[in-house]
Amino acid sequence: MTVDLEKVNSIIEKYRDDREAFIALLQDISAEYRYLPEEVIRYVSEEIEVPVSRLFSLATFYTSFRLEPRGEHEVQVCMGTACHVRGAPRMLDKVTQKLNIKPGETTEDKRFTVETVNCVGACALGPLLVYDGKYYGKLTQWKIEKLLEGSNDEDDQSS
Ligand code: FES
């Protein structure tokens, strides 16, 4: 990965006067790259003169930070109770078979990252998945097929 130091430097500069704003700094880097690249953390560590171990310990403590690259599209299959009883395990199987990855993994071409979540507050729509932040409910295997192939407009049941 090639690091755009200009972007990293501007983020570092933003927090230059707040020497304790490590989390905000990491959040901005995470927003920029959609994960925390190791080489960027090491660079930041040198620039702000904070041990790299401290930055890594923050990055691993907060579950919102990712240390692995994310896919272009994020697919979260709800495995909460209401979705589970309505067939979420079969829907998850369909997603993982279609993309040939397990939950928590990213496809080799970096197009998709798949995760499971527990209840996103739209139980009436179950089984449900969240695709790039948009809810798709009353899932069927056919809908998943279409969604992952990019022809999902007709099936949008976002809430
Ligand atoms: S259990 Fe899936 S949205 Fe609530």
Tab-separated table of N, CA and C and ligand atoms in Angstrom:
chain	number	residue	atom	x	y	z
A	1	MET	N	0.831	-1.185	0.000
A	1	MET	CA	0.000	0.000	0.000
A	1	MET	C	0.876	1.249	0.000
A	2	THR	N	0.512	2.208	-0.834
A	2	THR	CA	1.235	3.464	-0.864
A	2	THR	C	0.522	4.458	0.049
A	3	VAL	N	1.271	5.011	0.954
A	3	VAL	CA	0.683	5.946	1.911
A	3	VAL	C	0.771	7.366	1.377
A	4	ASP	N	-0.363	8.041	1.404
A	4	ASP	CA	-0.387	9.445	1.020
A	4	ASP	C	-0.030	10.261	2.265
A	5	LEU	N	1.261	10.591	2.362
A	5	LEU	CA	1.729	11.281	3.566
A	5	LEU	C	1.119	12.661	3.731
A	6	GLU	N	0.728	13.253	2.630
A	6	GLU	CA	0.113	14.584	2.736
A	6	GLU	C	-1.162	14.514	3.575
A	7	LYS	N	-1.969	13.488	3.301
A	7	LYS	CA	-3.212	13.318	4.070
A	7	LYS	C	-2.908	13.010	5.529
A	8	VAL	N	-1.965	12.117	5.745
A	8	VAL	CA	-1.606	11.745	7.122
A	8	VAL	C	-1.076	12.971	7.858
A	9	ASN	N	-0.229	13.728	7.187
A	9	ASN	CA	0.338	14.921	7.832
A	9	ASN	C	-0.738	15.942	8.180
A	10	SER	N	-1.733	16.081	7.312
A	10	SER	CA	-2.777	17.067	7.610
A	10	SER	C	-3.606	16.607	8.812
A	11	ILE	N	-3.788	15.298	8.950
A	11	ILE	CA	-4.513	14.786	10.127
A	11	ILE	C	-3.668	15.016	11.386
A	12	ILE	N	-2.380	14.729	11.274
A	12	ILE	CA	-1.494	14.951	12.432
A	12	ILE	C	-1.512	16.428	12.823
A	13	GLU	N	-1.463	17.268	11.813
A	13	GLU	CA	-1.444	18.722	12.067
A	13	GLU	C	-2.705	19.186	12.792
A	14	LYS	N	-3.824	18.586	12.418
A	14	LYS	CA	-5.113	18.942	13.027
A	14	LYS	C	-5.091	18.761	14.545
A	15	TYR	N	-4.336	17.766	15.002
A	15	TYR	CA	-4.304	17.472	16.439
A	15	TYR	C	-2.976	17.876	17.088
A	16	ARG	N	-2.226	18.691	16.345
A	16	ARG	CA	-0.894	19.086	16.813
A	16	ARG	C	-0.930	19.717	18.205
A	17	ASP	N	-1.960	20.515	18.482
A	17	ASP	CA	-2.022	21.219	19.766
A	17	ASP	C	-2.690	20.405	20.866
A	18	ASP	N	-3.226	19.265	20.494
A	18	ASP	CA	-3.882	18.439	21.495
A	18	ASP	C	-3.132	17.109	21.585
A	19	ARG	N	-2.158	17.073	22.431
A	19	ARG	CA	-1.252	15.932	22.494
A	19	ARG	C	-1.913	14.667	23.042
A	20	GLU	N	-3.127	14.785	23.551
A	20	GLU	CA	-3.800	13.610	24.107
A	20	GLU	C	-4.935	13.109	23.215
A	21	ALA	N	-5.083	13.705	22.044
A	21	ALA	CA	-6.216	13.351	21.179
A	21	ALA	C	-5.891	12.167	20.274
A	22	PHE	N	-5.310	11.143	20.852
A	22	PHE	CA	-4.885	9.998	20.036
A	22	PHE	C	-6.063	9.289	19.378
A	23	ILE	N	-7.141	9.169	20.142
A	23	ILE	CA	-8.284	8.422	19.612
A	23	ILE	C	-8.904	9.178	18.431
A	24	ALA	N	-9.068	10.478	18.593
A	24	ALA	CA	-9.618	11.281	17.490
A	24	ALA	C	-8.707	11.209	16.274
A	25	LEU	N	-7.418	11.230	16.512
A	25	LEU	CA	-6.452	11.138	15.421
A	25	LEU	C	-6.591	9.783	14.707
A	26	LEU	N	-6.684	8.721	15.490
A	26	LEU	CA	-6.849	7.389	14.892
A	26	LEU	C	-8.183	7.278	14.163
A	27	GLN	N	-9.206	7.914	14.709
A	27	GLN	CA	-10.514	7.885	14.042
A	27	GLN	C	-10.441	8.556	12.681
A	28	ASP	N	-9.735	9.669	12.606
A	28	ASP	CA	-9.606	10.373	11.321
A	28	ASP	C	-8.816	9.532	10.315
A	29	ILE	N	-7.785	8.877	10.793
A	29	ILE	CA	-7.001	8.019	9.888
A	29	ILE	C	-7.860	6.845	9.427
A	30	SER	N	-8.603	6.299	10.357
A	30	SER	CA	-9.486	5.185	10.023
A	30	SER	C	-10.533	5.614	8.997
A	31	ALA	N	-11.051	6.821	9.157
A	31	ALA	CA	-12.045	7.334	8.204
A	31	ALA	C	-11.413	7.526	6.822
A	32	GLU	N	-10.173	7.922	6.810
A	32	GLU	CA	-9.478	8.174	5.542
A	32	GLU	C	-9.194	6.871	4.787
A	33	TYR	N	-8.708	5.861	5.516
A	33	TYR	CA	-8.282	4.607	4.863
A	33	TYR	C	-9.294	3.479	5.017
A	34	ARG	N	-10.309	3.694	5.862
A	34	ARG	CA	-11.316	2.680	6.198
A	34	ARG	C	-10.713	1.549	7.017
A	35	TYR	N	-9.491	1.716	7.465
A	35	TYR	CA	-8.852	0.856	8.452
A	35	TYR	C	-7.590	1.579	8.894
A	36	LEU	N	-6.849	0.975	9.816
A	36	LEU	CA	-5.620	1.614	10.297
A	36	LEU	C	-4.415	0.855	9.739
A	37	PRO	N	-3.863	1.322	8.639
A	37	PRO	CA	-2.695	0.632	8.074
A	37	PRO	C	-1.523	0.695	9.052
A	38	GLU	N	-0.848	-0.434	9.201
A	38	GLU	CA	0.259	-0.514	10.154
A	38	GLU	C	1.331	0.528	9.849
A	39	GLU	N	1.651	0.693	8.559
A	39	GLU	CA	2.712	1.650	8.248
A	39	GLU	C	2.322	3.083	8.606
A	40	VAL	N	1.027	3.379	8.537
A	40	VAL	CA	0.584	4.724	8.920
A	40	VAL	C	0.695	4.897	10.434
A	41	ILE	N	0.300	3.871	11.178
A	41	ILE	CA	0.418	3.955	12.644
A	41	ILE	C	1.880	4.176	13.033
A	42	ARG	N	2.773	3.450	12.378
A	42	ARG	CA	4.198	3.606	12.701
A	42	ARG	C	4.691	5.016	12.348
A	43	TYR	N	4.243	5.522	11.232
A	43	TYR	CA	4.635	6.871	10.820
A	43	TYR	C	4.122	7.908	11.830
A	44	VAL	N	2.842	7.758	12.196
A	44	VAL	CA	2.238	8.693	13.153
A	44	VAL	C	2.988	8.629	14.481
A	45	SER	N	3.317	7.424	14.901
A	45	SER	CA	4.036	7.237	16.157
A	45	SER	C	5.325	8.063	16.177
A	46	GLU	N	6.053	8.007	15.067
A	46	GLU	CA	7.308	8.776	15.000
A	46	GLU	C	7.039	10.274	14.977
A	47	GLU	N	6.027	10.655	14.220
A	47	GLU	CA	5.733	12.089	14.065
A	47	GLU	C	5.272	12.742	15.365
A	48	ILE	N	4.422	12.035	16.117
A	48	ILE	CA	3.896	12.658	17.341
A	48	ILE	C	4.667	12.209	18.586
A	49	GLU	N	5.688	11.375	18.331
A	49	GLU	CA	6.561	10.928	19.412
A	49	GLU	C	5.798	10.237	20.537
A	50	VAL	N	4.961	9.303	20.102
A	50	VAL	CA	4.223	8.458	21.043
A	50	VAL	C	4.587	7.018	20.687
A	51	PRO	N	4.877	6.185	21.682
A	51	PRO	CA	5.281	4.806	21.361
A	51	PRO	C	4.239	4.107	20.490
A	52	VAL	N	4.747	3.389	19.499
A	52	VAL	CA	3.845	2.684	18.584
A	52	VAL	C	2.991	1.680	19.354
A	53	SER	N	3.539	1.130	20.439
A	53	SER	CA	2.781	0.159	21.233
A	53	SER	C	1.527	0.810	21.838
A	54	ARG	N	1.631	2.080	22.182
A	54	ARG	CA	0.468	2.764	22.761
A	54	ARG	C	-0.623	2.935	21.705
A	55	LEU	N	-0.220	3.309	20.506
A	55	LEU	CA	-1.208	3.479	19.433
A	55	LEU	C	-1.843	2.138	19.061
A	56	PHE	N	-1.024	1.091	19.015
A	56	PHE	CA	-1.583	-0.226	18.688
A	56	PHE	C	-2.505	-0.716	19.798
A	57	SER	N	-2.162	-0.398	21.038
A	57	SER	CA	-3.035	-0.878	22.110
A	57	SER	C	-4.379	-0.157	22.061
A	58	LEU	N	-4.390	1.116	21.684
A	58	LEU	CA	-5.665	1.822	21.499
A	58	LEU	C	-6.429	1.229	20.316
A	59	ALA	N	-5.699	0.962	19.248
A	59	ALA	CA	-6.332	0.453	18.030
A	59	ALA	C	-6.959	-0.920	18.259
A	60	THR	N	-6.371	-1.707	19.125
A	60	THR	CA	-6.931	-3.043	19.363
A	60	THR	C	-7.978	-3.023	20.479
A	61	PHE	N	-7.906	-2.030	21.355
A	61	PHE	CA	-8.890	-1.952	22.449
A	61	PHE	C	-10.266	-1.579	21.921
A	62	TYR	N	-10.329	-0.621	21.027
A	62	TYR	CA	-11.616	-0.145	20.510
A	62	TYR	C	-12.024	-0.970	19.290
A	63	THR	N	-13.175	-1.618	19.426
A	63	THR	CA	-13.586	-2.537	18.354
A	63	THR	C	-13.955	-1.804	17.069
A	64	SER	N	-14.160	-0.502	17.154
A	64	SER	CA	-14.516	0.224	15.926
A	64	SER	C	-13.303	0.392	15.004
A	65	PHE	N	-12.113	0.183	15.546
A	65	PHE	CA	-10.919	0.281	14.696
A	65	PHE	C	-10.629	-1.059	14.039
A	66	ARG	N	-10.211	-0.993	12.786
A	66	ARG	CA	-9.848	-2.201	12.045
A	66	ARG	C	-8.383	-2.120	11.669
A	67	LEU	N	-7.714	-3.243	11.828
A	67	LEU	CA	-6.293	-3.265	11.458
A	67	LEU	C	-6.068	-3.955	10.114
A	68	GLU	N	-7.150	-4.479	9.557
A	68	GLU	CA	-7.054	-5.123	8.241
A	68	GLU	C	-7.808	-4.273	7.225
A	69	PRO	N	-7.376	-4.313	5.971
A	69	PRO	CA	-8.085	-3.544	4.944
A	69	PRO	C	-9.534	-3.995	4.824
A	70	ARG	N	-10.384	-3.056	4.547
A	70	ARG	CA	-11.803	-3.334	4.371
A	70	ARG	C	-12.138	-3.419	2.894
A	71	GLY	N	-13.193	-4.139	2.597
A	71	GLY	CA	-13.657	-4.214	1.225
A	71	GLY	C	-14.350	-2.914	0.818
A	72	GLU	N	-14.481	-2.759	-0.480
A	72	GLU	CA	-15.174	-1.579	-1.013
A	72	GLU	C	-16.624	-1.539	-0.514
A	73	HIS	N	-17.221	-2.731	-0.367
A	73	HIS	CA	-18.593	-2.836	0.127
A	73	HIS	C	-18.608	-3.634	1.423
A	74	GLU	N	-19.378	-3.145	2.398
A	74	GLU	CA	-19.482	-3.841	3.670
A	74	GLU	C	-20.839	-4.512	3.781
A	75	VAL	N	-20.814	-5.813	4.037
A	75	VAL	CA	-22.037	-6.597	4.157
A	75	VAL	C	-22.117	-7.121	5.575
A	76	GLN	N	-23.158	-6.713	6.285
A	76	GLN	CA	-23.338	-7.171	7.662
A	76	GLN	C	-24.639	-7.962	7.726
A	77	VAL	N	-24.522	-9.223	8.060
A	77	VAL	CA	-25.711	-10.072	8.160
A	77	VAL	C	-26.154	-10.100	9.615
A	78	CYS	N	-27.407	-9.741	9.848
A	78	CYS	CA	-27.899	-9.724	11.224
A	78	CYS	C	-28.168	-11.148	11.692
A	79	MET	N	-27.568	-11.483	12.826
A	79	MET	CA	-27.756	-12.815	13.414
A	79	MET	C	-28.455	-12.693	14.772
A	80	GLY	N	-29.128	-11.563	14.991
A	80	GLY	CA	-29.903	-11.403	16.220
A	80	GLY	C	-31.032	-12.421	16.261
A	81	THR	N	-31.657	-12.556	17.411
A	81	THR	CA	-32.649	-13.621	17.614
A	81	THR	C	-33.780	-13.581	16.588
A	82	ALA	N	-34.373	-12.410	16.392
A	82	ALA	CA	-35.521	-12.323	15.473
A	82	ALA	C	-35.115	-12.705	14.054
A	83	CYS	N	-33.966	-12.252	13.629
A	83	CYS	CA	-33.491	-12.604	12.285
A	83	CYS	C	-33.090	-14.079	12.240
A	84	HIS	N	-32.508	-14.546	13.329
A	84	HIS	CA	-32.054	-15.941	13.375
A	84	HIS	C	-33.225	-16.898	13.160
A	85	VAL	N	-34.329	-16.665	13.863
A	85	VAL	CA	-35.465	-17.582	13.738
A	85	VAL	C	-36.143	-17.458	12.375
A	86	ARG	N	-35.864	-16.368	11.681
A	86	ARG	CA	-36.445	-16.198	10.344
A	86	ARG	C	-35.485	-16.606	9.231
A	87	GLY	N	-34.436	-17.285	9.600
A	87	GLY	CA	-33.591	-17.868	8.549
A	87	GLY	C	-32.253	-17.198	8.316
A	88	ALA	N	-31.817	-16.352	9.248
A	88	ALA	CA	-30.533	-15.667	9.057
A	88	ALA	C	-29.356	-16.616	8.789
A	89	PRO	N	-29.285	-17.781	9.470
A	89	PRO	CA	-28.140	-18.662	9.185
A	89	PRO	C	-28.074	-19.064	7.711
A	90	ARG	N	-29.232	-19.337	7.097
A	90	ARG	CA	-29.230	-19.709	5.664
A	90	ARG	C	-28.803	-18.518	4.802
A	91	MET	N	-29.213	-17.325	5.228
A	91	MET	CA	-28.833	-16.122	4.465
A	91	MET	C	-27.317	-15.884	4.570
A	92	LEU	N	-26.800	-16.107	5.779
A	92	LEU	CA	-25.352	-15.952	5.957
A	92	LEU	C	-24.607	-16.980	5.105
A	93	ASP	N	-25.117	-18.206	5.087
A	93	ASP	CA	-24.492	-19.232	4.242
A	93	ASP	C	-24.476	-18.796	2.777
A	94	LYS	N	-25.593	-18.224	2.347
A	94	LYS	CA	-25.678	-17.796	0.945
A	94	LYS	C	-24.621	-16.713	0.653
A	95	VAL	N	-24.508	-15.741	1.554
A	95	VAL	CA	-23.545	-14.646	1.361
A	95	VAL	C	-22.117	-15.191	1.336
A	96	THR	N	-21.798	-16.038	2.300
A	96	THR	CA	-20.415	-16.521	2.387
A	96	THR	C	-20.078	-17.468	1.233
A	97	GLN	N	-21.074	-18.245	0.791
A	97	GLN	CA	-20.829	-19.117	-0.366
A	97	GLN	C	-20.655	-18.301	-1.634
A	98	LYS	N	-21.512	-17.306	-1.780
A	98	LYS	CA	-21.458	-16.473	-2.984
A	98	LYS	C	-20.104	-15.748	-3.082
A	99	LEU	N	-19.617	-15.257	-1.950
A	99	LEU	CA	-18.377	-14.481	-1.967
A	99	LEU	C	-17.147	-15.327	-1.657
A	100	ASN	N	-17.400	-16.553	-1.232
A	100	ASN	CA	-16.316	-17.484	-0.932
A	100	ASN	C	-15.380	-16.984	0.179
A	101	ILE	N	-15.994	-16.402	1.197
A	101	ILE	CA	-15.239	-15.965	2.383
A	101	ILE	C	-16.060	-16.282	3.624
A	102	LYS	N	-15.397	-16.215	4.772
A	102	LYS	CA	-16.088	-16.420	6.044
A	102	LYS	C	-16.421	-15.054	6.651
A	103	PRO	N	-17.356	-15.027	7.622
A	103	PRO	CA	-17.614	-13.760	8.313
A	103	PRO	C	-16.323	-13.209	8.917
A	104	GLY	N	-16.121	-11.932	8.782
A	104	GLY	CA	-14.904	-11.292	9.293
A	104	GLY	C	-13.830	-11.169	8.228
A	105	GLU	N	-14.080	-11.747	7.058
A	105	GLU	CA	-13.058	-11.715	6.000
A	105	GLU	C	-13.434	-10.753	4.878
A	106	THR	N	-12.430	-10.459	4.074
A	106	THR	CA	-12.593	-9.588	2.908
A	106	THR	C	-12.211	-10.381	1.660
A	107	THR	N	-12.971	-10.207	0.604
A	107	THR	CA	-12.662	-10.942	-0.626
A	107	THR	C	-11.290	-10.525	-1.155
A	108	GLU	N	-10.668	-11.428	-1.877
A	108	GLU	CA	-9.320	-11.154	-2.390
A	108	GLU	C	-9.257	-9.902	-3.243
A	109	ASP	N	-10.344	-9.666	-3.991
A	109	ASP	CA	-10.348	-8.481	-4.863
A	109	ASP	C	-10.705	-7.203	-4.097
A	110	LYS	N	-10.872	-7.348	-2.770
A	110	LYS	CA	-11.154	-6.205	-1.880
A	110	LYS	C	-12.494	-5.532	-2.203
A	111	ARG	N	-13.392	-6.288	-2.812
A	111	ARG	CA	-14.702	-5.689	-3.107
A	111	ARG	C	-15.653	-5.788	-1.920
A	112	PHE	N	-15.589	-6.896	-1.161
A	112	PHE	CA	-16.568	-7.110	-0.094
A	112	PHE	C	-15.894	-7.521	1.216
A	113	THR	N	-16.429	-6.980	2.296
A	113	THR	CA	-16.105	-7.468	3.634
A	113	THR	C	-17.413	-7.946	4.243
A	114	VAL	N	-17.401	-9.131	4.824
A	114	VAL	CA	-18.619	-9.695	5.416
A	114	VAL	C	-18.440	-9.818	6.920
A	115	GLU	N	-19.491	-9.404	7.636
A	115	GLU	CA	-19.484	-9.536	9.088
A	115	GLU	C	-20.866	-9.956	9.547
A	116	THR	N	-20.939	-10.437	10.771
A	116	THR	CA	-22.253	-10.647	11.373
A	116	THR	C	-22.451	-9.575	12.443
A	117	VAL	N	-23.702	-9.216	12.657
A	117	VAL	CA	-24.038	-8.252	13.704
A	117	VAL	C	-25.211	-8.827	14.494
A	118	ASN	N	-25.415	-8.292	15.677
A	118	ASN	CA	-26.524	-8.752	16.506
A	118	ASN	C	-27.553	-7.659	16.672
A	119	CYS	N	-28.616	-7.766	15.923
A	119	CYS	CA	-29.766	-6.848	15.967
A	119	CYS	C	-29.382	-5.409	15.646
A	120	VAL	N	-29.949	-4.930	14.573
A	120	VAL	CA	-29.717	-3.539	14.185
A	120	VAL	C	-31.003	-2.731	14.357
A	121	GLY	N	-31.943	-3.302	15.127
A	121	GLY	CA	-33.140	-2.556	15.492
A	121	GLY	C	-34.230	-2.528	14.435
A	122	ALA	N	-34.189	-3.444	13.501
A	122	ALA	CA	-35.227	-3.498	12.467
A	122	ALA	C	-35.755	-4.926	12.364
A	123	CYS	N	-36.050	-5.502	13.520
A	123	CYS	CA	-36.383	-6.928	13.601
A	123	CYS	C	-37.557	-7.313	12.708
A	124	ALA	N	-38.523	-6.430	12.540
A	124	ALA	CA	-39.695	-6.753	11.717
A	124	ALA	C	-39.317	-7.040	10.272
A	125	LEU	N	-38.147	-6.576	9.854
A	125	LEU	CA	-37.703	-6.794	8.471
A	125	LEU	C	-36.890	-8.076	8.304
A	126	GLY	N	-36.658	-8.789	9.400
A	126	GLY	CA	-35.795	-9.967	9.338
A	126	GLY	C	-36.313	-11.061	8.432
A	127	PRO	N	-35.415	-11.871	7.909
A	127	PRO	CA	-33.963	-11.741	8.023
A	127	PRO	C	-33.467	-10.537	7.217
A	128	LEU	N	-32.388	-9.991	7.694
A	128	LEU	CA	-31.968	-8.695	7.180
A	128	LEU	C	-30.446	-8.620	7.078
A	129	LEU	N	-29.991	-7.874	6.112
A	129	LEU	CA	-28.564	-7.532	6.079
A	129	LEU	C	-28.407	-6.056	5.813
A	130	VAL	N	-27.261	-5.542	6.190
A	130	VAL	CA	-26.936	-4.134	5.970
A	130	VAL	C	-25.821	-4.109	4.932
A	131	TYR	N	-26.078	-3.406	3.850
A	131	TYR	CA	-25.122	-3.340	2.752
A	131	TYR	C	-24.688	-1.884	2.598
A	132	ASP	N	-23.450	-1.602	2.905
A	132	ASP	CA	-22.947	-0.227	2.872
A	132	ASP	C	-23.850	0.727	3.650
A	133	GLY	N	-24.312	0.260	4.806
A	133	GLY	CA	-25.100	1.115	5.682
A	133	GLY	C	-26.577	1.149	5.379
A	134	LYS	N	-27.006	0.479	4.327
A	134	LYS	CA	-28.408	0.492	3.930
A	134	LYS	C	-29.046	-0.858	4.272
A	135	TYR	N	-30.244	-0.818	4.841
A	135	TYR	CA	-30.885	-2.060	5.285
A	135	TYR	C	-31.629	-2.741	4.143
A	136	TYR	N	-31.443	-4.056	4.062
A	136	TYR	CA	-32.194	-4.868	3.105
A	136	TYR	C	-32.870	-5.975	3.892
A	137	GLY	N	-34.197	-5.900	3.958
A	137	GLY	CA	-34.937	-6.829	4.796
A	137	GLY	C	-35.695	-7.869	4.006
A	138	LYS	N	-36.357	-8.738	4.777
A	138	LYS	CA	-37.133	-9.855	4.196
A	138	LYS	C	-36.317	-10.550	3.114
A	139	LEU	N	-35.109	-10.862	3.507
A	139	LEU	CA	-34.152	-11.436	2.551
A	139	LEU	C	-34.591	-12.790	2.033
A	140	THR	N	-34.217	-13.032	0.819
A	140	THR	CA	-34.296	-14.379	0.249
A	140	THR	C	-32.938	-14.636	-0.391
A	141	GLN	N	-32.683	-15.866	-0.717
A	141	GLN	CA	-31.403	-16.171	-1.361
A	141	GLN	C	-31.324	-15.471	-2.719
A	142	TRP	N	-32.447	-15.363	-3.379
A	142	TRP	CA	-32.491	-14.692	-4.686
A	142	TRP	C	-32.121	-13.211	-4.530
A	143	LYS	N	-32.678	-12.568	-3.493
A	143	LYS	CA	-32.361	-11.149	-3.260
A	143	LYS	C	-30.876	-10.960	-2.981
A	144	ILE	N	-30.312	-11.882	-2.226
A	144	ILE	CA	-28.877	-11.784	-1.927
A	144	ILE	C	-28.063	-11.910	-3.210
A	145	GLU	N	-28.462	-12.853	-4.021
A	145	GLU	CA	-27.782	-13.059	-5.305
A	145	GLU	C	-27.767	-11.753	-6.098
A	146	LYS	N	-28.930	-11.136	-6.210
A	146	LYS	CA	-29.058	-9.894	-6.992
A	146	LYS	C	-28.280	-8.755	-6.343
A	147	LEU	N	-28.379	-8.672	-5.032
A	147	LEU	CA	-27.699	-7.594	-4.312
A	147	LEU	C	-26.187	-7.661	-4.532
A	148	LEU	N	-25.634	-8.848	-4.421
A	148	LEU	CA	-24.182	-8.987	-4.534
A	148	LEU	C	-23.706	-8.903	-5.981
A	149	GLU	N	-24.653	-9.034	-6.885
A	149	GLU	CA	-24.290	-8.862	-8.292
A	149	GLU	C	-24.488	-7.421	-8.735
A	150	GLY	N	-24.996	-6.600	-7.811
A	150	GLY	CA	-25.089	-5.178	-8.112
A	150	GLY	C	-26.393	-4.729	-8.734
A	151	SER	N	-27.401	-5.614	-8.782
A	151	SER	CA	-28.688	-5.187	-9.345
A	151	SER	C	-29.739	-5.209	-8.249
A	152	ASN	N	-29.515	-4.375	-7.262
A	152	ASN	CA	-30.331	-4.420	-6.060
A	152	ASN	C	-31.393	-3.339	-5.988
A	153	ASP	N	-31.515	-2.494	-6.983
A	153	ASP	CA	-32.403	-1.340	-6.872
A	153	ASP	C	-33.867	-1.715	-6.618
A	154	GLU	N	-34.362	-2.746	-7.309
A	154	GLU	CA	-35.765	-3.114	-7.160
A	154	GLU	C	-36.067	-3.701	-5.790
A	155	ASP	N	-35.060	-4.252	-5.163
A	155	ASP	CA	-35.304	-4.972	-3.925
A	155	ASP	C	-35.015	-4.139	-2.681
A	156	ASP	N	-34.727	-2.899	-2.869
A	156	ASP	CA	-34.382	-2.055	-1.731
A	156	ASP	C	-35.549	-1.980	-0.748
A	157	GLN	N	-35.305	-2.475	0.454
A	157	GLN	CA	-36.339	-2.383	1.494
A	157	GLN	C	-35.722	-1.701	2.688
A	158	SER	N	-34.957	-0.684	2.394
A	158	SER	CA	-34.282	-0.011	3.497
A	158	SER	C	-35.295	0.576	4.452
A	159	SER	N	-34.911	0.665	5.714
A	159	SER	CA	-35.822	1.214	6.702
A	159	SER	C	-35.362	2.571	7.130
B	1	FES	S1	-32.632	-9.341	15.197
B	1	FES	FE1	-32.083	-8.648	13.238
B	1	FES	S2	-32.715	-6.570	13.292
B	1	FES	FE2	-33.232	-7.282	15.249
